[in-house]
JSON list of C-alpha atoms in Angstrom, two decimals:
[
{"chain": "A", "resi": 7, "resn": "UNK", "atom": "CA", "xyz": [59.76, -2.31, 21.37]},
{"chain": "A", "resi": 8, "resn": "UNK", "atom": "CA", "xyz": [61.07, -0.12, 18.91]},
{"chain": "A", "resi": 9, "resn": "UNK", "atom": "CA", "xyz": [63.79, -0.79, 16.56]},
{"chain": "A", "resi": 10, "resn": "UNK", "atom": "CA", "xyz": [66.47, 2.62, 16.87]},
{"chain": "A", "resi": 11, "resn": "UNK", "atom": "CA", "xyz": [66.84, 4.36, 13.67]},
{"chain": "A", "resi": 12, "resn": "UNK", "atom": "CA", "xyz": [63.98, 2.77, 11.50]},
{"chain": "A", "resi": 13, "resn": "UNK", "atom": "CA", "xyz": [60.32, 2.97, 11.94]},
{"chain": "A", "resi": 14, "resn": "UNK", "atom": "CA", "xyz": [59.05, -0.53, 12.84]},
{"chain": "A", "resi": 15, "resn": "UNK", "atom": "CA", "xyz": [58.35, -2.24, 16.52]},
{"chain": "A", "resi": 16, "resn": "UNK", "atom": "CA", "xyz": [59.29, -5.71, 17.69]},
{"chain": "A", "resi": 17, "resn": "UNK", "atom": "CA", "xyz": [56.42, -7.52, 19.57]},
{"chain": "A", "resi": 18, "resn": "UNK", "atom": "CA", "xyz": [55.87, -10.80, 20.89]},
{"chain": "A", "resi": 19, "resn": "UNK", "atom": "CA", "xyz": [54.48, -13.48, 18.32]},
{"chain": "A", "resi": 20, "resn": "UNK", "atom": "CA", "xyz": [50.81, -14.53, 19.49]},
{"chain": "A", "resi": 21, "resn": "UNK", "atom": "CA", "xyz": [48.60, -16.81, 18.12]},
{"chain": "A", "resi": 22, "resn": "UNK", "atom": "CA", "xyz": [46.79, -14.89, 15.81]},
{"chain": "A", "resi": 23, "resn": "UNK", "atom": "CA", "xyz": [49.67, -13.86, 13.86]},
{"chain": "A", "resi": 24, "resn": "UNK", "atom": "CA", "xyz": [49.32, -17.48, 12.30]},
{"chain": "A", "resi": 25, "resn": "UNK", "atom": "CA", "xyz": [48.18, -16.16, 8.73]},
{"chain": "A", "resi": 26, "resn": "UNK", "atom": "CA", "xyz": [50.67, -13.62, 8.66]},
{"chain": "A", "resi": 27, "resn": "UNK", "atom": "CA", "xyz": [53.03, -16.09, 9.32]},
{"chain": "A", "resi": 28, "resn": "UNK", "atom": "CA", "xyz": [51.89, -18.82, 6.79]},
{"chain": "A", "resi": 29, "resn": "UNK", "atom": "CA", "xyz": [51.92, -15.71, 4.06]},
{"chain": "A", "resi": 30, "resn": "UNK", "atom": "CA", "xyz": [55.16, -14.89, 5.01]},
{"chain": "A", "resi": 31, "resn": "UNK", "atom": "CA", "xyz": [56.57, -18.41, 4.72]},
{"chain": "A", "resi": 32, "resn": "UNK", "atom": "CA", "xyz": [54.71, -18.74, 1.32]},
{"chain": "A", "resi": 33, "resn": "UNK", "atom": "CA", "xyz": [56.47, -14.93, 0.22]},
{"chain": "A", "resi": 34, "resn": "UNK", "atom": "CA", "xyz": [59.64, -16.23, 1.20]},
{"chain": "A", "resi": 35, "resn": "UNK", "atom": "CA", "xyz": [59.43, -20.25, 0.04]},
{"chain": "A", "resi": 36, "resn": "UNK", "atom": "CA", "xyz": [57.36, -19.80, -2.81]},
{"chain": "A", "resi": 37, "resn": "UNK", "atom": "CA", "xyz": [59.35, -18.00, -5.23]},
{"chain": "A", "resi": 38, "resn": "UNK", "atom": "CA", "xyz": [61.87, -21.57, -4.97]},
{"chain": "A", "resi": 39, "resn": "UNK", "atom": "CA", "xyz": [58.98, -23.55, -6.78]},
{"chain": "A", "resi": 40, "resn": "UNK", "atom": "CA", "xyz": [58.02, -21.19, -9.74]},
{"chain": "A", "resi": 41, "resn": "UNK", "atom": "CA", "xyz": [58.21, -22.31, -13.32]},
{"chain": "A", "resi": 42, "resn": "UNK", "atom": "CA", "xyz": [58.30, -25.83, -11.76]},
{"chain": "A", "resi": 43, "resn": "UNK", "atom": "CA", "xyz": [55.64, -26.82, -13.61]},
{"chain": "A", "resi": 44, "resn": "UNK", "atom": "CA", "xyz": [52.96, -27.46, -10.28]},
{"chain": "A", "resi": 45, "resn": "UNK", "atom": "CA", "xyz": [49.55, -26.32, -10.34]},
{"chain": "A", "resi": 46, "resn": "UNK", "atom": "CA", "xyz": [48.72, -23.24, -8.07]},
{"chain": "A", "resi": 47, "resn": "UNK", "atom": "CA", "xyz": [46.61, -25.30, -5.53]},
{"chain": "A", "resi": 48, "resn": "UNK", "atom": "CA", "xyz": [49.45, -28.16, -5.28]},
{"chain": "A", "resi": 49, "resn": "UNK", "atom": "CA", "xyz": [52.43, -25.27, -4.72]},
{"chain": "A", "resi": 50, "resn": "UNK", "atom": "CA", "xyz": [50.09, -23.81, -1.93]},
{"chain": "A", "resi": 51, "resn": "UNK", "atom": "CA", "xyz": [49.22, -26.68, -0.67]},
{"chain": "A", "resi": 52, "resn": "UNK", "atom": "CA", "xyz": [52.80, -27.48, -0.25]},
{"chain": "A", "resi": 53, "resn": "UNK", "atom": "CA", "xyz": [54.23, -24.54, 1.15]},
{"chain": "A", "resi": 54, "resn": "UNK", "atom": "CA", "xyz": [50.90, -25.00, 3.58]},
{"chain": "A", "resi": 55, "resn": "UNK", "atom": "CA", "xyz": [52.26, -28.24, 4.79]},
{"chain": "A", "resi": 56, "resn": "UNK", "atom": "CA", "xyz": [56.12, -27.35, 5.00]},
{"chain": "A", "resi": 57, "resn": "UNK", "atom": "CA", "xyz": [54.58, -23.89, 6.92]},
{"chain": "A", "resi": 58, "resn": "UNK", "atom": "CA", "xyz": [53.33, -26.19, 9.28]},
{"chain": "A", "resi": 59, "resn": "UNK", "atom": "CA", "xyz": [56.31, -28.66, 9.86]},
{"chain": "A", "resi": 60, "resn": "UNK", "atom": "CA", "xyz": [58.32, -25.59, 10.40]},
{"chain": "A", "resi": 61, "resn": "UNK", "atom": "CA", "xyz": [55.93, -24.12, 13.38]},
{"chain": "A", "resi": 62, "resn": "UNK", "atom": "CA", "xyz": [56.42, -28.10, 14.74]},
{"chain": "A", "resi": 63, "resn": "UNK", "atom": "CA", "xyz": [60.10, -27.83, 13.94]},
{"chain": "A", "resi": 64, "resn": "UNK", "atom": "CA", "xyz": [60.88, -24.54, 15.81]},
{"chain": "A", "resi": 65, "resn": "UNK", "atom": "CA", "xyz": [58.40, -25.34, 18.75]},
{"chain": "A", "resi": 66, "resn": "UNK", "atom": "CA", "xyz": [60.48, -28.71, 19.17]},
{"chain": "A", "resi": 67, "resn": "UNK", "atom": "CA", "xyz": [64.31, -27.57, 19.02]},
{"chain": "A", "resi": 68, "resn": "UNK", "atom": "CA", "xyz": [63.73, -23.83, 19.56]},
{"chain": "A", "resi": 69, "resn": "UNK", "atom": "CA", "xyz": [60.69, -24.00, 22.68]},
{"chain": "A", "resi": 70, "resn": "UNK", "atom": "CA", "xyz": [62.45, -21.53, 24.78]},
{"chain": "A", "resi": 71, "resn": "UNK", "atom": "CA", "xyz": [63.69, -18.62, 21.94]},
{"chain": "A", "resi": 72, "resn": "UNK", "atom": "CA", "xyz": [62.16, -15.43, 21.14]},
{"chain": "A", "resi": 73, "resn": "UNK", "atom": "CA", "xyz": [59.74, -15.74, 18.34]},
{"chain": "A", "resi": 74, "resn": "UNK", "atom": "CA", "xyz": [59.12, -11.38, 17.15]},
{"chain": "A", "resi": 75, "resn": "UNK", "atom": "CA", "xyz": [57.06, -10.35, 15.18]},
{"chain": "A", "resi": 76, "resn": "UNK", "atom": "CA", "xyz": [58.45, -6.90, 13.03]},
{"chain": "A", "resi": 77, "resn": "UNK", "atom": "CA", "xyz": [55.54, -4.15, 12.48]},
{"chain": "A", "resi": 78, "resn": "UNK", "atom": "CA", "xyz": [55.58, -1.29, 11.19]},
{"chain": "A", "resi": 79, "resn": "UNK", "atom": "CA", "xyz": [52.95, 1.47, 11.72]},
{"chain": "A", "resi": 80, "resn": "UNK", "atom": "CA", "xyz": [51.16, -2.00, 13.96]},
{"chain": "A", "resi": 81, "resn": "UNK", "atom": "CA", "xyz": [51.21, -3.77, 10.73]},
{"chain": "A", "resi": 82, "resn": "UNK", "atom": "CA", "xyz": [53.34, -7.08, 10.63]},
{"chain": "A", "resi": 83, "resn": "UNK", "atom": "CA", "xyz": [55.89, -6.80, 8.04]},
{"chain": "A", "resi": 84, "resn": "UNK", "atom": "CA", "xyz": [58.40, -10.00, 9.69]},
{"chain": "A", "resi": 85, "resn": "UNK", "atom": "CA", "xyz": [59.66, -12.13, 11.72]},
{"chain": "A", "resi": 86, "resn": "UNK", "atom": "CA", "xyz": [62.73, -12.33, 14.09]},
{"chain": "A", "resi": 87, "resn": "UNK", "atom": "CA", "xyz": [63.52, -15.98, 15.94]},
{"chain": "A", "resi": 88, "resn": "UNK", "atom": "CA", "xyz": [66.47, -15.70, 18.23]},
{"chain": "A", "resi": 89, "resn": "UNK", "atom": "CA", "xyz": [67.90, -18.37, 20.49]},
{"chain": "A", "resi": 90, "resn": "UNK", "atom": "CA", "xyz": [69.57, -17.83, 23.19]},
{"chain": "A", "resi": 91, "resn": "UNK", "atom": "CA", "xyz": [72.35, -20.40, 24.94]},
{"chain": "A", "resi": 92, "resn": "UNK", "atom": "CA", "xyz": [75.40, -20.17, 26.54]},
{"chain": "A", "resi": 93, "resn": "UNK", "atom": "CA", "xyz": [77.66, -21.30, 23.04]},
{"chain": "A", "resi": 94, "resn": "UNK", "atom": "CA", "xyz": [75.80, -18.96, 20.83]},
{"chain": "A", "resi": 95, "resn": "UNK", "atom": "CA", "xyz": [72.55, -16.35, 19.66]},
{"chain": "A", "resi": 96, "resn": "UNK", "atom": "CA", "xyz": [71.37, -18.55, 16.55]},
{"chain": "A", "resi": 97, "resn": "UNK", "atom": "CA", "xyz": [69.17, -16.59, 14.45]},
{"chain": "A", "resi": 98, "resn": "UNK", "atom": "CA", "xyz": [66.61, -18.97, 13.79]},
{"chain": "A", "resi": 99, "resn": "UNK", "atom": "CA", "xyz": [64.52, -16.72, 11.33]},
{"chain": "A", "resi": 100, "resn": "UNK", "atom": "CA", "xyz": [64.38, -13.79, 10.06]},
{"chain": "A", "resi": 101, "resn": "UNK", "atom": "CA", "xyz": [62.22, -12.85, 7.44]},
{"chain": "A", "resi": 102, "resn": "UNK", "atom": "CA", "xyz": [60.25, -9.99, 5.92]},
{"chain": "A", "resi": 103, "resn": "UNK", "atom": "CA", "xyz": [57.64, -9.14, 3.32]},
{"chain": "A", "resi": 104, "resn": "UNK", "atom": "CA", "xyz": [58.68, -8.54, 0.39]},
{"chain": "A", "resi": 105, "resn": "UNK", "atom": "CA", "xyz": [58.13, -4.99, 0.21]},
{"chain": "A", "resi": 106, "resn": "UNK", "atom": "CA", "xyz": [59.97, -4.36, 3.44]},
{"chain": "A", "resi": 107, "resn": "UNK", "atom": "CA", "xyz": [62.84, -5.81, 2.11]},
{"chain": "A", "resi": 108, "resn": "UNK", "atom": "CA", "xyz": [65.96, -4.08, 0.70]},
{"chain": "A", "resi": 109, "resn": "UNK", "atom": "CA", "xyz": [65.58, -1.32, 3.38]},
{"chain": "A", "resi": 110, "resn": "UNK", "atom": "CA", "xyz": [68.21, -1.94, 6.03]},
{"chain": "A", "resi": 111, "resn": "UNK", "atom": "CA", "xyz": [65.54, -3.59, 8.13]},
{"chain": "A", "resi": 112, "resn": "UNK", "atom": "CA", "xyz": [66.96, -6.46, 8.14]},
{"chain": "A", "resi": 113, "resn": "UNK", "atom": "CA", "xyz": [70.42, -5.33, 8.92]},
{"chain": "A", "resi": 114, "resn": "UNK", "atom": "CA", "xyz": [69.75, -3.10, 11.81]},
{"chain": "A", "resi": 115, "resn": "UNK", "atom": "CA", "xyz": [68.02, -6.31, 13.34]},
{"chain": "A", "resi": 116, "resn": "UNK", "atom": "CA", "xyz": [70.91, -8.18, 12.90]},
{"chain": "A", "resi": 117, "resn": "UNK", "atom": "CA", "xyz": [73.13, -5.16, 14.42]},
{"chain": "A", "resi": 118, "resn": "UNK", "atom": "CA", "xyz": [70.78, -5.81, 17.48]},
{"chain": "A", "resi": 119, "resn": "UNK", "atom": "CA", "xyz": [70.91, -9.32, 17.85]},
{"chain": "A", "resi": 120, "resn": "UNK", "atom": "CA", "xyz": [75.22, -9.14, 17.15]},
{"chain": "A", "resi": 121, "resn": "UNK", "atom": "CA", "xyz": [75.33, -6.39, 19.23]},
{"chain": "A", "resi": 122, "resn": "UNK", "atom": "CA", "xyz": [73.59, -8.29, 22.33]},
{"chain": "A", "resi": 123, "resn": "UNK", "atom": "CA", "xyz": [75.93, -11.13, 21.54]},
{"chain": "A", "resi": 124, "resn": "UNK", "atom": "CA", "xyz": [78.95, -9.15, 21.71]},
{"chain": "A", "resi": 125, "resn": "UNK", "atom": "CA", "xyz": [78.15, -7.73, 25.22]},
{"chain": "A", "resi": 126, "resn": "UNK", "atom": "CA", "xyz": [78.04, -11.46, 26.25]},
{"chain": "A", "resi": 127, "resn": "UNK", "atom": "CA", "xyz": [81.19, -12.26, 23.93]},
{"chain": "A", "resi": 128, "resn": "UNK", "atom": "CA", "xyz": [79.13, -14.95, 22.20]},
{"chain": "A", "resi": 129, "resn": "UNK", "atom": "CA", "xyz": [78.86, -15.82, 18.45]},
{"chain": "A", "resi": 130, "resn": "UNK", "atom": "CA", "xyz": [75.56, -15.46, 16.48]},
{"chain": "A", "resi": 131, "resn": "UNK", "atom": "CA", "xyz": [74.63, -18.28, 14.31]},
{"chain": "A", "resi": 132, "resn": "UNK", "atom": "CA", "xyz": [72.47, -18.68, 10.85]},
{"chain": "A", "resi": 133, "resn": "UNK", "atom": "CA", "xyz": [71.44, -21.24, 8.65]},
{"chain": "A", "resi": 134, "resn": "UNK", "atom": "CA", "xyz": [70.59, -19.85, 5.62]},
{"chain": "A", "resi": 135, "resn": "UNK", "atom": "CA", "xyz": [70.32, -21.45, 2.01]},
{"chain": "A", "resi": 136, "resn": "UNK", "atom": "CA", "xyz": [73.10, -21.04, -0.26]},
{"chain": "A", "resi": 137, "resn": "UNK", "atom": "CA", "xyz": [70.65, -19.64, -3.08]},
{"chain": "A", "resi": 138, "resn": "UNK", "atom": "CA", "xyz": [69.36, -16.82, -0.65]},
{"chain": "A", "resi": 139, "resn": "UNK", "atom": "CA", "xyz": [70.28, -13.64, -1.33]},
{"chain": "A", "resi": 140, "resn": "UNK", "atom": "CA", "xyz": [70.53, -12.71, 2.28]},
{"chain": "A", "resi": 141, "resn": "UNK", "atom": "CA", "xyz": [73.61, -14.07, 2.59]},
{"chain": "A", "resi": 142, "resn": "UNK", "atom": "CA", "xyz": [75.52, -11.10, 1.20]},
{"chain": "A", "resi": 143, "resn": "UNK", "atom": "CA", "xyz": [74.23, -8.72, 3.81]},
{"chain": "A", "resi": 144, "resn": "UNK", "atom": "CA", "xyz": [74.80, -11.83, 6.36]},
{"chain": "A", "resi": 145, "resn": "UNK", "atom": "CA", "xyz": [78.59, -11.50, 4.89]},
{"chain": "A", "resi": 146, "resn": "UNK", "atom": "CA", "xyz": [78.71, -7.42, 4.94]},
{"chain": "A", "resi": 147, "resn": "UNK", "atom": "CA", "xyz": [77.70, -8.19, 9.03]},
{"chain": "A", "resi": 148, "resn": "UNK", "atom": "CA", "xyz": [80.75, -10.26, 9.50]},
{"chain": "A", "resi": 149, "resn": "UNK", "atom": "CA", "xyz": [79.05, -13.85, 9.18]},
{"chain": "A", "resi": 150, "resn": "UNK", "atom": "CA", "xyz": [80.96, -16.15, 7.35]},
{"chain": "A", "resi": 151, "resn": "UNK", "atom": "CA", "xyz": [79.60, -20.15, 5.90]},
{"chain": "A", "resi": 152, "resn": "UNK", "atom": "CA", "xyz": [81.73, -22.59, 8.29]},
{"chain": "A", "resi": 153, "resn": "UNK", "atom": "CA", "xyz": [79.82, -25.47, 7.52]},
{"chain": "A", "resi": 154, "resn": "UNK", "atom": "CA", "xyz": [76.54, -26.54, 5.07]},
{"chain": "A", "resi": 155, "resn": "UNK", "atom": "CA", "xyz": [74.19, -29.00, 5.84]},
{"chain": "A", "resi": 156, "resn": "UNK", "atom": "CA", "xyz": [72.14, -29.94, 2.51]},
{"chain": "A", "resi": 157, "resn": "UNK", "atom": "CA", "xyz": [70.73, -26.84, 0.92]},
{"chain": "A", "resi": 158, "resn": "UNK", "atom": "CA", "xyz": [72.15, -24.28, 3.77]},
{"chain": "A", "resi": 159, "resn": "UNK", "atom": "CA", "xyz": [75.15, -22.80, 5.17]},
{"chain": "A", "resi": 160, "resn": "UNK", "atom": "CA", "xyz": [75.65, -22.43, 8.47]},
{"chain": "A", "resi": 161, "resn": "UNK", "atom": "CA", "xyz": [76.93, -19.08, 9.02]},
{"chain": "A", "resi": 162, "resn": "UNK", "atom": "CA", "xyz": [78.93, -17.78, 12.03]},
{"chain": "A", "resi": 163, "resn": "UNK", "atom": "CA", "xyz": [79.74, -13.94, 12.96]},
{"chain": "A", "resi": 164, "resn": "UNK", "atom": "CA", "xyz": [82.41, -14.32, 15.75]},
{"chain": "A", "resi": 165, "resn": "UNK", "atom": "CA", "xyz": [82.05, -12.07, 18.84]},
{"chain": "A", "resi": 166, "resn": "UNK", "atom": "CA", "xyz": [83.17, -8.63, 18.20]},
{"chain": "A", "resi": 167, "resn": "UNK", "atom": "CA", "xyz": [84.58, -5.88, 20.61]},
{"chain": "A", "resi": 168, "resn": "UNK", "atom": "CA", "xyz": [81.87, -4.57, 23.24]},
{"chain": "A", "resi": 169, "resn": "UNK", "atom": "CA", "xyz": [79.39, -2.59, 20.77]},
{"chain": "A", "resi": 170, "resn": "UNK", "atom": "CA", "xyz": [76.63, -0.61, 23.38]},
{"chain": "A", "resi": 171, "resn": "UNK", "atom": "CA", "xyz": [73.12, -1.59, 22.03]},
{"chain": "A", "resi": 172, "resn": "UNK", "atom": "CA", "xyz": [70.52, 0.87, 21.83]},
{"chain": "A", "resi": 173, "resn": "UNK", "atom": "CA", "xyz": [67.99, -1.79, 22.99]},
{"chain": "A", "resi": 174, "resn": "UNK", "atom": "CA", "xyz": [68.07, -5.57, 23.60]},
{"chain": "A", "resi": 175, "resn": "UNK", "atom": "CA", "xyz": [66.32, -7.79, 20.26]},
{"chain": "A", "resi": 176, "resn": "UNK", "atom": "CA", "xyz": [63.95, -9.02, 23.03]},
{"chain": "A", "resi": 177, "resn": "UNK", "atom": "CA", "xyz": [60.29, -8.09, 23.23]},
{"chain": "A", "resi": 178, "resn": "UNK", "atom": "CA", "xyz": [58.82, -6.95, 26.41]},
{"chain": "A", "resi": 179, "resn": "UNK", "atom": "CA", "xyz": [56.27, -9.18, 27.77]}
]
């Protein structure tokens, strides 16, 4: 499914998008344990195992949510987790490589997923850490921290007046 206005697709996650993922997880995780003094092999090793608790994570409290993959030109460049319930879309992840970062692919993902939400005049959720950068365009998108757990804030972007989307943030099948 195409993403308006920017040149990347949305598919369906499959298994063989596994090292992709793991790579991503490292790109994003990764950068929290440099200069920390660990030996290249025990930092991998360790963003290997926390890679995999996630997947078990996500399968366990998430079983039923979208899990996207973002490509662009059929190369993966991200992720895009999105739960759906009746209280609320919770972004569960969202994440790209770092060289599709910093342009606006994130944001018009997040348009689509608040957009969705506002047709159904529900909230969209996000944990996100309070050292992550994201959280300023999370902020520019309306979110706002109404409660931390640990590390992260657990943002909320309240439902705003109907906004037409130009597709749903859902893959077809």
């Amino acid at each position: 499914m195409p993403v308006p206005g920017l040149p990347v697709c949305l598919r369906r996650e499959a298994p063989e998008d596994a090292p992709f993922l793991a790579a991503l997880f490292a790109s994003v995780r990764g950068p929290e344990f440099e200069g920390n003094g660990w030996p290249d092999e025990v930092r991998d090793a360790f963003l290997a195992d926390q890679f995999r608790l996630q997947v078990i994570h996500y399968a366990r409290f998430y079983a039923d949510a979208d899990f996207l993959i973002v490509e662009r030109q059929g190369v993966p460049i991200g992720r895009l987790y999105i739960h759906r319930s009746s209280g609320d879309h919770r972004i569960v992840d969202i994440s790209l490589v770092p060289e599709a970062r910093s342009q606006g692919i994130g944001g018009a993902l997040l348009d689509m997923a608040c957009a969705e939400a506002d047709r159904l005049g529900r909230p969209v959720s996000i944990h996100v850490e309070k050292y992550n950068p994201a959280q300023r365009l999370y902020r520019r998108k309306g979110f706002v921290p109404v409660g931390e757990s640990g590390p992260s804030w657990l943002m909320i972007r309240a439902p705003g007046p109907e906004v037409p989307a130009e597709a749903p943030v859902k893959a077809g099948a």
